[in-house]
mmCIF file of C-alpha atoms and ligand atoms in Angstrom:
data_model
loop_
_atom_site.group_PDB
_atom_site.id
_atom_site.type_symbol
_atom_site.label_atom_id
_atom_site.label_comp_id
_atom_site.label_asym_id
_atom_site.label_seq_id
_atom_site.Cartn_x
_atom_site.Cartn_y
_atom_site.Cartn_z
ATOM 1 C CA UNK A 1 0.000 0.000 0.000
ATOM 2 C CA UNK A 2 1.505 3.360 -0.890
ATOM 3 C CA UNK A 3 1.817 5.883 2.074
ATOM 4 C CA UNK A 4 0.461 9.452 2.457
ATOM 5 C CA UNK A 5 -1.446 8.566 -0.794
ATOM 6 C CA UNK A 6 -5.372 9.043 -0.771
ATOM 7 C CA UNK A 7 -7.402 6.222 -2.761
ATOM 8 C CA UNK A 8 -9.376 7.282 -5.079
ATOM 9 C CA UNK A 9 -11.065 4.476 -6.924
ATOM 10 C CA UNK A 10 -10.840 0.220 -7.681
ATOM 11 C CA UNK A 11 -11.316 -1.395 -10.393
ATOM 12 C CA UNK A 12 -11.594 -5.608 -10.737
ATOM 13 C CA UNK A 13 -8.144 -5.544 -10.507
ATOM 14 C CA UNK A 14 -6.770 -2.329 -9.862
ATOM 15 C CA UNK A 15 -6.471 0.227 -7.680
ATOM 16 C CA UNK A 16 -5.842 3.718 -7.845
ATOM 17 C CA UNK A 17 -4.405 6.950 -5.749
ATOM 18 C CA UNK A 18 -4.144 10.211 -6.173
ATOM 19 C CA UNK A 19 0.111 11.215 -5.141
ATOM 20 C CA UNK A 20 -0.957 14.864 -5.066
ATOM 21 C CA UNK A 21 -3.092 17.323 -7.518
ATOM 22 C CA UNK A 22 -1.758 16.952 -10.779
ATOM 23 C CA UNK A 23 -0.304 12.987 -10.419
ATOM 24 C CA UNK A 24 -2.447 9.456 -9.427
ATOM 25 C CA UNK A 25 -0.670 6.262 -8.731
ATOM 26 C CA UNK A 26 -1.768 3.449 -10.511
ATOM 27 C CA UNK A 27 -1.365 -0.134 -8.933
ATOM 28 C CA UNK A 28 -2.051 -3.707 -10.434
ATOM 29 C CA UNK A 29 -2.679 -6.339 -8.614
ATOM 30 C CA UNK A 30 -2.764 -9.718 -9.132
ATOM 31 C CA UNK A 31 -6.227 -10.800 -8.939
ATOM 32 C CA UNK A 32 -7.813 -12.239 -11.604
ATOM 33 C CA UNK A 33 -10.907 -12.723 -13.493
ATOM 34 C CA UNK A 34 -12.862 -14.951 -15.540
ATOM 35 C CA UNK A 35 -16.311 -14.656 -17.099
ATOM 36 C CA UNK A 36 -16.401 -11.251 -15.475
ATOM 37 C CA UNK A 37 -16.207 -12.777 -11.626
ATOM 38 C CA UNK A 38 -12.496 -12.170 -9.799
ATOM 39 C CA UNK A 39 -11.225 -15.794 -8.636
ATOM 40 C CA UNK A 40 -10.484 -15.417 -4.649
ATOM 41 C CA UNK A 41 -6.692 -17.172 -5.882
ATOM 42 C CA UNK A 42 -4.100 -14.606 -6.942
ATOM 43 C CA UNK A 43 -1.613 -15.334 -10.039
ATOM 44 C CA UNK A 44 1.485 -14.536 -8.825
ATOM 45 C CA UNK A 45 2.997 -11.590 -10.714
ATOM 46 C CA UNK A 46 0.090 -11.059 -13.132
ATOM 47 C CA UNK A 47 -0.087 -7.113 -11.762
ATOM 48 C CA UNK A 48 3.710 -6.842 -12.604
ATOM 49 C CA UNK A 49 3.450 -8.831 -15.771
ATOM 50 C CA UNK A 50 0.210 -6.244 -17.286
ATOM 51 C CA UNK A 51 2.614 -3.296 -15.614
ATOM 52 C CA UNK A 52 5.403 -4.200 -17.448
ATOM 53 C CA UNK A 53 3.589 -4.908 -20.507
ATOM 54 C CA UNK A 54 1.940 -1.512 -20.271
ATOM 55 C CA UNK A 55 5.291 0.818 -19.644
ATOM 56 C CA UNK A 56 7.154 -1.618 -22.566
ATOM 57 C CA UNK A 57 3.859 -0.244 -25.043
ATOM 58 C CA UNK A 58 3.679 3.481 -23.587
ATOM 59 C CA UNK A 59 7.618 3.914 -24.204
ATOM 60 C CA UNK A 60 7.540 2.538 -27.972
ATOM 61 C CA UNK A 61 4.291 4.593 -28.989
ATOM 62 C CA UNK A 62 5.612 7.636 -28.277
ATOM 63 C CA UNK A 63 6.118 8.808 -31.537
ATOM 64 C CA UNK A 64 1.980 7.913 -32.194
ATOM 65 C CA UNK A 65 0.615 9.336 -29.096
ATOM 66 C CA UNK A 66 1.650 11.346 -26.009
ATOM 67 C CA UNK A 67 0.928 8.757 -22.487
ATOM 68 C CA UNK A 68 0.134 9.891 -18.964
ATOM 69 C CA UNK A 69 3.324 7.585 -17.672
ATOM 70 C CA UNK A 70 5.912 9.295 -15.495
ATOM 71 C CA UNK A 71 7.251 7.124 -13.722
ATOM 72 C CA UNK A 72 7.769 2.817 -13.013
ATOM 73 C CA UNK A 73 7.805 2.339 -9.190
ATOM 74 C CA UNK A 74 10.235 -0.562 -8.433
ATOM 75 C CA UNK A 75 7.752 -2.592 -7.195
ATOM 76 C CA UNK A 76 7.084 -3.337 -11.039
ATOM 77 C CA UNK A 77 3.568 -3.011 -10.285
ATOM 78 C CA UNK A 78 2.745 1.073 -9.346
ATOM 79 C CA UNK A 79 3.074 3.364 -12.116
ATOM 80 C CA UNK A 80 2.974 7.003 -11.530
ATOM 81 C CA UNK A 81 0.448 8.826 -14.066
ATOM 82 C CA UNK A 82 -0.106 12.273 -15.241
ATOM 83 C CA UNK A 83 -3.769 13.024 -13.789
ATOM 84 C CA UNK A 84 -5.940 13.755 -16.772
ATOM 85 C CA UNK A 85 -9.635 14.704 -17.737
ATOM 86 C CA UNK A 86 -10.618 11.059 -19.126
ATOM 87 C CA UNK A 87 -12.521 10.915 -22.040
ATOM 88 C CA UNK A 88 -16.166 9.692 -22.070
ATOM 89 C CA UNK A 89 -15.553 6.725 -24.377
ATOM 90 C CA UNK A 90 -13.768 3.598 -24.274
ATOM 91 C CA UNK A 91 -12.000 3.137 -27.318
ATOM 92 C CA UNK A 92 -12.163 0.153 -28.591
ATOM 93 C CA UNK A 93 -10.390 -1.178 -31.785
ATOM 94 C CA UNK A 94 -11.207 -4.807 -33.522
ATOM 95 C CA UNK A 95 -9.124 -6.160 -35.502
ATOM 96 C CA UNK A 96 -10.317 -9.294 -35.660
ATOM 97 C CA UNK A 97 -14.530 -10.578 -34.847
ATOM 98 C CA UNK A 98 -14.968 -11.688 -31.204
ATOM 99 C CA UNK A 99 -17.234 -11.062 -28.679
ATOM 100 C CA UNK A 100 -19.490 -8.236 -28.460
ATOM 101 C CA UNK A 101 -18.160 -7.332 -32.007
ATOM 102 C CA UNK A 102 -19.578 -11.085 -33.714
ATOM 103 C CA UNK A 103 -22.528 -10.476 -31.829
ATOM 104 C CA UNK A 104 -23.303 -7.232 -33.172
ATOM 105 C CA UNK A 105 -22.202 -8.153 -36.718
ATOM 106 C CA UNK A 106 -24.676 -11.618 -36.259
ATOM 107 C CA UNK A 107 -27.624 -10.044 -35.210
ATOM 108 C CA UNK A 108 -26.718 -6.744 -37.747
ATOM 109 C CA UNK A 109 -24.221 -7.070 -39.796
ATOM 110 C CA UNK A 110 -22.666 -4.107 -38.557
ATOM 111 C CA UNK A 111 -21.203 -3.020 -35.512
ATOM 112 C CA UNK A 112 -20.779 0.432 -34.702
ATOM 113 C CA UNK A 113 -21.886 1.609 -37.723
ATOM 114 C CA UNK A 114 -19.087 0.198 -39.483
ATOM 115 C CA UNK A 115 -21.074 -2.400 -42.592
ATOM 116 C CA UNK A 116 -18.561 -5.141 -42.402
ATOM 117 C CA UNK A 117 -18.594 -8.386 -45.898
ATOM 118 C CA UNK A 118 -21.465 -10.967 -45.838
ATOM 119 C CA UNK A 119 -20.528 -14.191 -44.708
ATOM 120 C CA UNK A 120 -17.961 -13.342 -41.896
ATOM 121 C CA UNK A 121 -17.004 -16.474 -39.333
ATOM 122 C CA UNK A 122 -16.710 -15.781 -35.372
ATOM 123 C CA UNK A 123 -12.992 -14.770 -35.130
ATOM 124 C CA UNK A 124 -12.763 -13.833 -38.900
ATOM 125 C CA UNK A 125 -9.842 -10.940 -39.391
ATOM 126 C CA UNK A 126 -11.567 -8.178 -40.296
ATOM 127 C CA UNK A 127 -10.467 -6.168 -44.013
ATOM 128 C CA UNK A 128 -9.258 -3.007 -41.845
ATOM 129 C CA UNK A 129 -9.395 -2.860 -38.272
ATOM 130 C CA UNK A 130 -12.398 -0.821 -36.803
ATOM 131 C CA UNK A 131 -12.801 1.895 -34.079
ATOM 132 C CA UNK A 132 -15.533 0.554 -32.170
ATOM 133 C CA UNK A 133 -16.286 3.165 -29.002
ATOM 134 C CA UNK A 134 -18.289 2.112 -26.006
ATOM 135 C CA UNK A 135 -19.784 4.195 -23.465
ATOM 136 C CA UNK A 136 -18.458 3.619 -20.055
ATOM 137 C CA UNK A 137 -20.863 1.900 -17.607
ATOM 138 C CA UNK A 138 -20.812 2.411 -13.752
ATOM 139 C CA UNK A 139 -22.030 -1.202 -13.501
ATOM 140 C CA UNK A 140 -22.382 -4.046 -15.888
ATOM 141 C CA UNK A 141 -21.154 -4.121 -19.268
ATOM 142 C CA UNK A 142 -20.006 -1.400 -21.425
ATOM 143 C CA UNK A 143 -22.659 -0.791 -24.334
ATOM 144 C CA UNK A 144 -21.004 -0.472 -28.034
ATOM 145 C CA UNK A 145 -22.097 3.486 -29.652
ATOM 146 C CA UNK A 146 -22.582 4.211 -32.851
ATOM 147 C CA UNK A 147 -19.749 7.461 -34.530
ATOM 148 C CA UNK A 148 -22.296 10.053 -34.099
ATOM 149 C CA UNK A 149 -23.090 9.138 -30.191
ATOM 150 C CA UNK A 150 -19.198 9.343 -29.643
ATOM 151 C CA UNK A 151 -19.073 11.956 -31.775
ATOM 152 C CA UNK A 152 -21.807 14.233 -29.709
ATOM 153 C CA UNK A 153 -20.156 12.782 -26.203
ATOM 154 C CA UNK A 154 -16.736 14.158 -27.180
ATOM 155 C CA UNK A 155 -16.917 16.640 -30.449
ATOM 156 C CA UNK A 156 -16.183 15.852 -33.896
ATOM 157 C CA UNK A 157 -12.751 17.034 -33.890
ATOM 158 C CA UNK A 158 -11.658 14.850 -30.883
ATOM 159 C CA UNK A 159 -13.974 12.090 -32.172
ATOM 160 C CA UNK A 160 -11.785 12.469 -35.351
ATOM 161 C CA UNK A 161 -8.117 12.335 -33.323
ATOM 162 C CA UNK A 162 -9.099 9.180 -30.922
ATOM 163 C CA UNK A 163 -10.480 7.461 -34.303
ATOM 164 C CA UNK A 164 -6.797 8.065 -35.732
ATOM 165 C CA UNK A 165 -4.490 7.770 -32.937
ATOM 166 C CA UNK A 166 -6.444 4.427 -31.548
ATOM 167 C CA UNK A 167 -5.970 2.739 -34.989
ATOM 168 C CA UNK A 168 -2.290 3.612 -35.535
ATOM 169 C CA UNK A 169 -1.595 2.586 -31.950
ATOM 170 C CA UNK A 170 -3.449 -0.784 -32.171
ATOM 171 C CA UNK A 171 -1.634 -1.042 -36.108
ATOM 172 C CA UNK A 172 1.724 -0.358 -34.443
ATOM 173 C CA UNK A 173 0.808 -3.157 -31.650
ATOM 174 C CA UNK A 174 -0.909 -5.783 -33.351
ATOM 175 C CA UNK A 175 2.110 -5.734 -36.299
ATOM 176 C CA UNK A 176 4.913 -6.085 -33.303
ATOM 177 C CA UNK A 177 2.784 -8.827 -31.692
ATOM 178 C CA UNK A 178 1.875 -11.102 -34.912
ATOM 179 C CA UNK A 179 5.700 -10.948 -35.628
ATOM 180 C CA UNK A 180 5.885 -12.754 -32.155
ATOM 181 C CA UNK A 181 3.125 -15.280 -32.698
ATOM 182 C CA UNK A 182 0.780 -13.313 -30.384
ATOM 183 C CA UNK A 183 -2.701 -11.869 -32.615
ATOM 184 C CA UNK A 184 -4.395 -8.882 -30.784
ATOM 185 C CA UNK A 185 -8.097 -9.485 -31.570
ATOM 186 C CA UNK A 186 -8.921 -6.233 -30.144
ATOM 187 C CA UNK A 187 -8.156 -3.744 -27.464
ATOM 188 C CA UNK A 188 -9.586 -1.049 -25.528
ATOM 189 C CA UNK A 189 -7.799 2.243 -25.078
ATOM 190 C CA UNK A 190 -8.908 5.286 -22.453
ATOM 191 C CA UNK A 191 -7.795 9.030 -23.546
ATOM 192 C CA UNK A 192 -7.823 11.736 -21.914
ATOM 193 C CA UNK A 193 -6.897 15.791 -21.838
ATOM 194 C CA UNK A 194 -4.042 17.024 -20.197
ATOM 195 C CA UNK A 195 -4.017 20.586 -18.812
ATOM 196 C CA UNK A 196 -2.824 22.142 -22.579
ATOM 197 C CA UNK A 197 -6.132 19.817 -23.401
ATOM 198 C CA UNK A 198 -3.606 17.863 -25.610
ATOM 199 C CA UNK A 199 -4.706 14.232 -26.231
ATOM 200 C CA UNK A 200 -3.002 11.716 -23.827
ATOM 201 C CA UNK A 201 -3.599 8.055 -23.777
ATOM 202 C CA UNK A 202 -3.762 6.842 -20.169
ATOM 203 C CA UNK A 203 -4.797 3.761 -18.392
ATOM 204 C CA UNK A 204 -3.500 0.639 -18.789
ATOM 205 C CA UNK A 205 -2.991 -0.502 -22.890
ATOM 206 C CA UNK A 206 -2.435 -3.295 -24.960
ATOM 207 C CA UNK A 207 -2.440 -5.644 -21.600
ATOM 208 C CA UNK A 208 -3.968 -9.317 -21.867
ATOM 209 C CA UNK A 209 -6.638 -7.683 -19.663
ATOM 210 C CA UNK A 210 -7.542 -4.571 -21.401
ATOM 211 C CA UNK A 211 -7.366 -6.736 -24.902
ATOM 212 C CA UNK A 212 -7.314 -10.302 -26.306
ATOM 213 C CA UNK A 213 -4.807 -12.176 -26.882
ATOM 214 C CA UNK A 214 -4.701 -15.088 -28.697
ATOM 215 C CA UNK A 215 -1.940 -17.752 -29.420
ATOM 216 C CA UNK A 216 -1.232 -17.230 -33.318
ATOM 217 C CA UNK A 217 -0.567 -21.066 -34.208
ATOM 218 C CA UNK A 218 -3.640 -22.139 -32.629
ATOM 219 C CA UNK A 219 -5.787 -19.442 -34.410
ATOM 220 C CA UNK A 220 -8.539 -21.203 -36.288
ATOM 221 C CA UNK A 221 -11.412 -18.786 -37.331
ATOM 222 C CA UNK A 222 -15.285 -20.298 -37.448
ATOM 223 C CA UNK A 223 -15.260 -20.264 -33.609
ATOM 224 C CA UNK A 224 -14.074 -18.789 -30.555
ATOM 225 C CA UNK A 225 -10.293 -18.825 -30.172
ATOM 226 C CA UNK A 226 -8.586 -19.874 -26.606
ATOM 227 C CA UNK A 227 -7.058 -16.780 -24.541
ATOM 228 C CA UNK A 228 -3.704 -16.589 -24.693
ATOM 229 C CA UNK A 229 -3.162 -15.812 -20.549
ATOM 230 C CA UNK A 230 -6.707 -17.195 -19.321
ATOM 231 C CA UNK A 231 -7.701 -20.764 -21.113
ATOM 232 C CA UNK A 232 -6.085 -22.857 -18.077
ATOM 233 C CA UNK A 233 -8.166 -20.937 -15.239
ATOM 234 C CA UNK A 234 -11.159 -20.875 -17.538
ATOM 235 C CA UNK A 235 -11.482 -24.301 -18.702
ATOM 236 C CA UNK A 236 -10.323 -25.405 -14.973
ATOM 237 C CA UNK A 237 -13.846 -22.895 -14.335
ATOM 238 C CA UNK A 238 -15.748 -24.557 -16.870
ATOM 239 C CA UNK A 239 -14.797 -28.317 -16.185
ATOM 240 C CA UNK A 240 -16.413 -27.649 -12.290
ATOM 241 C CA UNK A 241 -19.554 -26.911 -14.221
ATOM 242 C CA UNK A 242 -19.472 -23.499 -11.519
ATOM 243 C CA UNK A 243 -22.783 -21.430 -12.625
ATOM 244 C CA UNK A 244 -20.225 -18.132 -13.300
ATOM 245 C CA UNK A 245 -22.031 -16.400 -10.313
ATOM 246 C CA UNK A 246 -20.162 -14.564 -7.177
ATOM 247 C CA UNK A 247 -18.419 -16.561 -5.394
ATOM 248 C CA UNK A 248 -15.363 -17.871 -8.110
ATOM 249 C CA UNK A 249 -13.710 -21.142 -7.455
ATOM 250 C CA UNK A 250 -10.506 -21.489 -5.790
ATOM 251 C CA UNK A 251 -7.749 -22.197 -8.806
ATOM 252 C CA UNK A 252 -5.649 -25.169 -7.611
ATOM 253 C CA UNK A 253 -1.807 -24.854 -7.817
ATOM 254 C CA UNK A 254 -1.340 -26.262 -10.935
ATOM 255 C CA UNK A 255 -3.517 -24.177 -13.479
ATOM 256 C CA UNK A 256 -2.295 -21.269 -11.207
ATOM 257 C CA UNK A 257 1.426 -21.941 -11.959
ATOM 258 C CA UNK A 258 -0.099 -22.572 -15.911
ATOM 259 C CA UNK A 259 -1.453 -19.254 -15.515
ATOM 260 C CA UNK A 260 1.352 -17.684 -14.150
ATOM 261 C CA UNK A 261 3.863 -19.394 -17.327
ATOM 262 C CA UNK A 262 1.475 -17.847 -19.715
ATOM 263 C CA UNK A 263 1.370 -14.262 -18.369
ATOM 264 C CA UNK A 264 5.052 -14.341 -18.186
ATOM 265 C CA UNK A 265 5.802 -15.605 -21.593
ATOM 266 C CA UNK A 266 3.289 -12.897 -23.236
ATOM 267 C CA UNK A 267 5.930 -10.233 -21.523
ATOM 268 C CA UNK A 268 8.688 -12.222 -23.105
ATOM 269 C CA UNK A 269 7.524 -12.379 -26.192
ATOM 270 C CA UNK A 270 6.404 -9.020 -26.558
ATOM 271 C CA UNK A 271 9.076 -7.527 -24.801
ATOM 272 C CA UNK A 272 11.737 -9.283 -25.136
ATOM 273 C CA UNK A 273 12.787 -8.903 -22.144
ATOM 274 C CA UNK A 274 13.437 -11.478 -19.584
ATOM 275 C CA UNK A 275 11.130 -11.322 -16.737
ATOM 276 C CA UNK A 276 13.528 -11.744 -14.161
ATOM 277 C CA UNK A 277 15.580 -9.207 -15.356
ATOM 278 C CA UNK A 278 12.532 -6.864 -15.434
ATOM 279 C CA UNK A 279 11.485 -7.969 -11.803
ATOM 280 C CA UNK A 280 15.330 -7.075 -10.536
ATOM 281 C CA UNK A 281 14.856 -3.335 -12.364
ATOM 282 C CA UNK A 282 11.395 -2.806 -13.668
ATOM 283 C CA UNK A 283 12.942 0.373 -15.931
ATOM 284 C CA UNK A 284 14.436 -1.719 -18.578
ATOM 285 C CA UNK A 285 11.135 -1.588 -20.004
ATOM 286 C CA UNK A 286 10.996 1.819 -20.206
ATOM 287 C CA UNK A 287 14.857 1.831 -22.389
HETATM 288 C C1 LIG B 1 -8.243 5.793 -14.676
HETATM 289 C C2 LIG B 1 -9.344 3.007 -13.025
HETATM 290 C C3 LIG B 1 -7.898 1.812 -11.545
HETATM 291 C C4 LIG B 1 -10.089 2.230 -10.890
HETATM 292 C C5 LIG B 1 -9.536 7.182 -13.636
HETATM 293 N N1 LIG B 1 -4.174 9.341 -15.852
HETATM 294 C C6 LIG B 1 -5.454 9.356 -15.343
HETATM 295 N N2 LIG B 1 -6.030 10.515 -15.049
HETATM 296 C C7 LIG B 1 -7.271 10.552 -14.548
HETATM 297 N N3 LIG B 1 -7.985 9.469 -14.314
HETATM 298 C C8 LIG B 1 -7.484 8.242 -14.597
HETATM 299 C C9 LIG B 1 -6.185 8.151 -15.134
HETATM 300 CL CL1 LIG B 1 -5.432 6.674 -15.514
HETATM 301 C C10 LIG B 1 -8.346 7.102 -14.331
HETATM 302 N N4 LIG B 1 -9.302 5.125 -14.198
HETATM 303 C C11 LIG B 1 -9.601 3.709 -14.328
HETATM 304 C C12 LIG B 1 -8.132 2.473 -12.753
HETATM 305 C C13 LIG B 1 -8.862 1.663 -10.621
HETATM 306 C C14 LIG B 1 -10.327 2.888 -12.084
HETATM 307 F F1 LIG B 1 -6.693 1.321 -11.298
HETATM 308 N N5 LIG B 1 -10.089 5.952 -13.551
#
């Protein structure tokens, strides 16, 4: 727990301080969830792991977008942020047609107002990826928006910048990733304004958790693809026949070990760093 620090907000998995007026601390834990429920069994390293991840991203996109980052604490899970004025929007890109994206495009053939081909599989990659906003809900899930509803929440101009910068980020990503046998089916990015109202992206981005990942040589589209960090703890879920209501299961040592192998290679691999060297000084990522 970070001293003299006032908390400000959680999330699943997160929590967050404010440092002072102007900077928040931002710390990852290593709870988990599946089908939307966090287990009660930790994963060992997970927060450091998506922190990592996140700083390694935020230091190579630079050049495509300005990030709230400051600062890696060298707990390898805290990083220090620039406090912004968030956007209203999540911004979602899909590359790729999973989740609420295939269900849209099933029931619509559309999704966001983007008309996508006839005859698209669950999983299919998409022609061009898509910026597909949601609006952010308090509770539940968030709901997918049409251009013109993000548009009116944050002005056409803006609308226009997040549309561009969110695409080129998740471009930049997905290419660096696929070269590493990892796809990025889609991600979720969170802007906001600093005090110049400049565009900064903040949060957490391109993480397993604010994206999917999915293992490239097991990528068969006409179905749902496995996760590449959660399969183990959700087919260990799935195989108890657990209803997917509070409380989770317990995760027994082996799938949380699994787990833990999974999260750590996706670091690797993206990285290319070794995690133990980034556990023993978390700023390599950052070089
Ligand atoms: C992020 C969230 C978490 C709960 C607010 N740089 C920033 N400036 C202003 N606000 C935020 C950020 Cl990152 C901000 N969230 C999401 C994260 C716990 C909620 F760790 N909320």
């Amino acid at each position: 727990m970070p001293e003299a620090a006032l908390h400000v907000g959680s999330g699943k998995v997160r929590e967050l301080y404010a440092l002072d007026d102007d900077r928040l601390l931002l710390v990852a834990s290593d709870r988990i969830s599946t089908f939307d429920v966090v287990l009660p069994t930790e994963i060992p390293d997970k927060g450091r792991v998506l922190t990592g991840l996140a700083a390694f991203w935020f230091t190579r996109t630079r050049a495509i977008c300005a990030n709230h980052l400051l600062a890696l604490r060298p707990d390898g899970r805290s990083t220090e942020c620039r406090r912004l004025e968030m956007l209203p929007i999540e911004c979602v890109v899909r590359g790729y047609l999973s989740g609420s994206g295939w269900k849209d495009y099933t029931a619509t053939g559309s999704v966001c107002g983007h008309s996508l081909p006839a005859g698209l599989v669950e999983s299919a990659e998409l022609p061009e990826p898509i910026f597909t906003p949601a609006t952010k809900a308090v509770t539940g899930h968030d709901e997918n928006i049409d251009r013109d509803t993000a548009a009116d929440l944050v002005g056409a101009a803006l609308f226009e910048q997040v549309e561009r910068v969110s695409i080129a980020l998740y471009r930049f990503a997905a290419d660096h990733a696929r070269e590493r046998g990892i796809i990025i089916a889609d991600t979720k990015f969170e802007f906001g304004l600093d005090e110049e109202r400049r565009l900064v992206l903040g949060d957490e981005a391109l993480t397993p958790d604010s994206s999917r990942f999915w293992p490239a040589d097991e990528y068969r589209p006409g179905g749902a693809q496995s996760s590449f960090d959660k399969q183990f703890a959700r087919d260990y879920c799935e195989s108890l026949g657990w209803d997917k209501l509070e409380p989770g299961p317990e995760l027994p040592e082996a799938v949380v070990t699994g787990t833990r192998a999974r999260y750590v290679e996706a670091f690797e691999r993206l990285a290319e760093i070794d995690f133990d060297v980034y556990l023993a000084d978390p700023e390599v990522v950052l070089r």
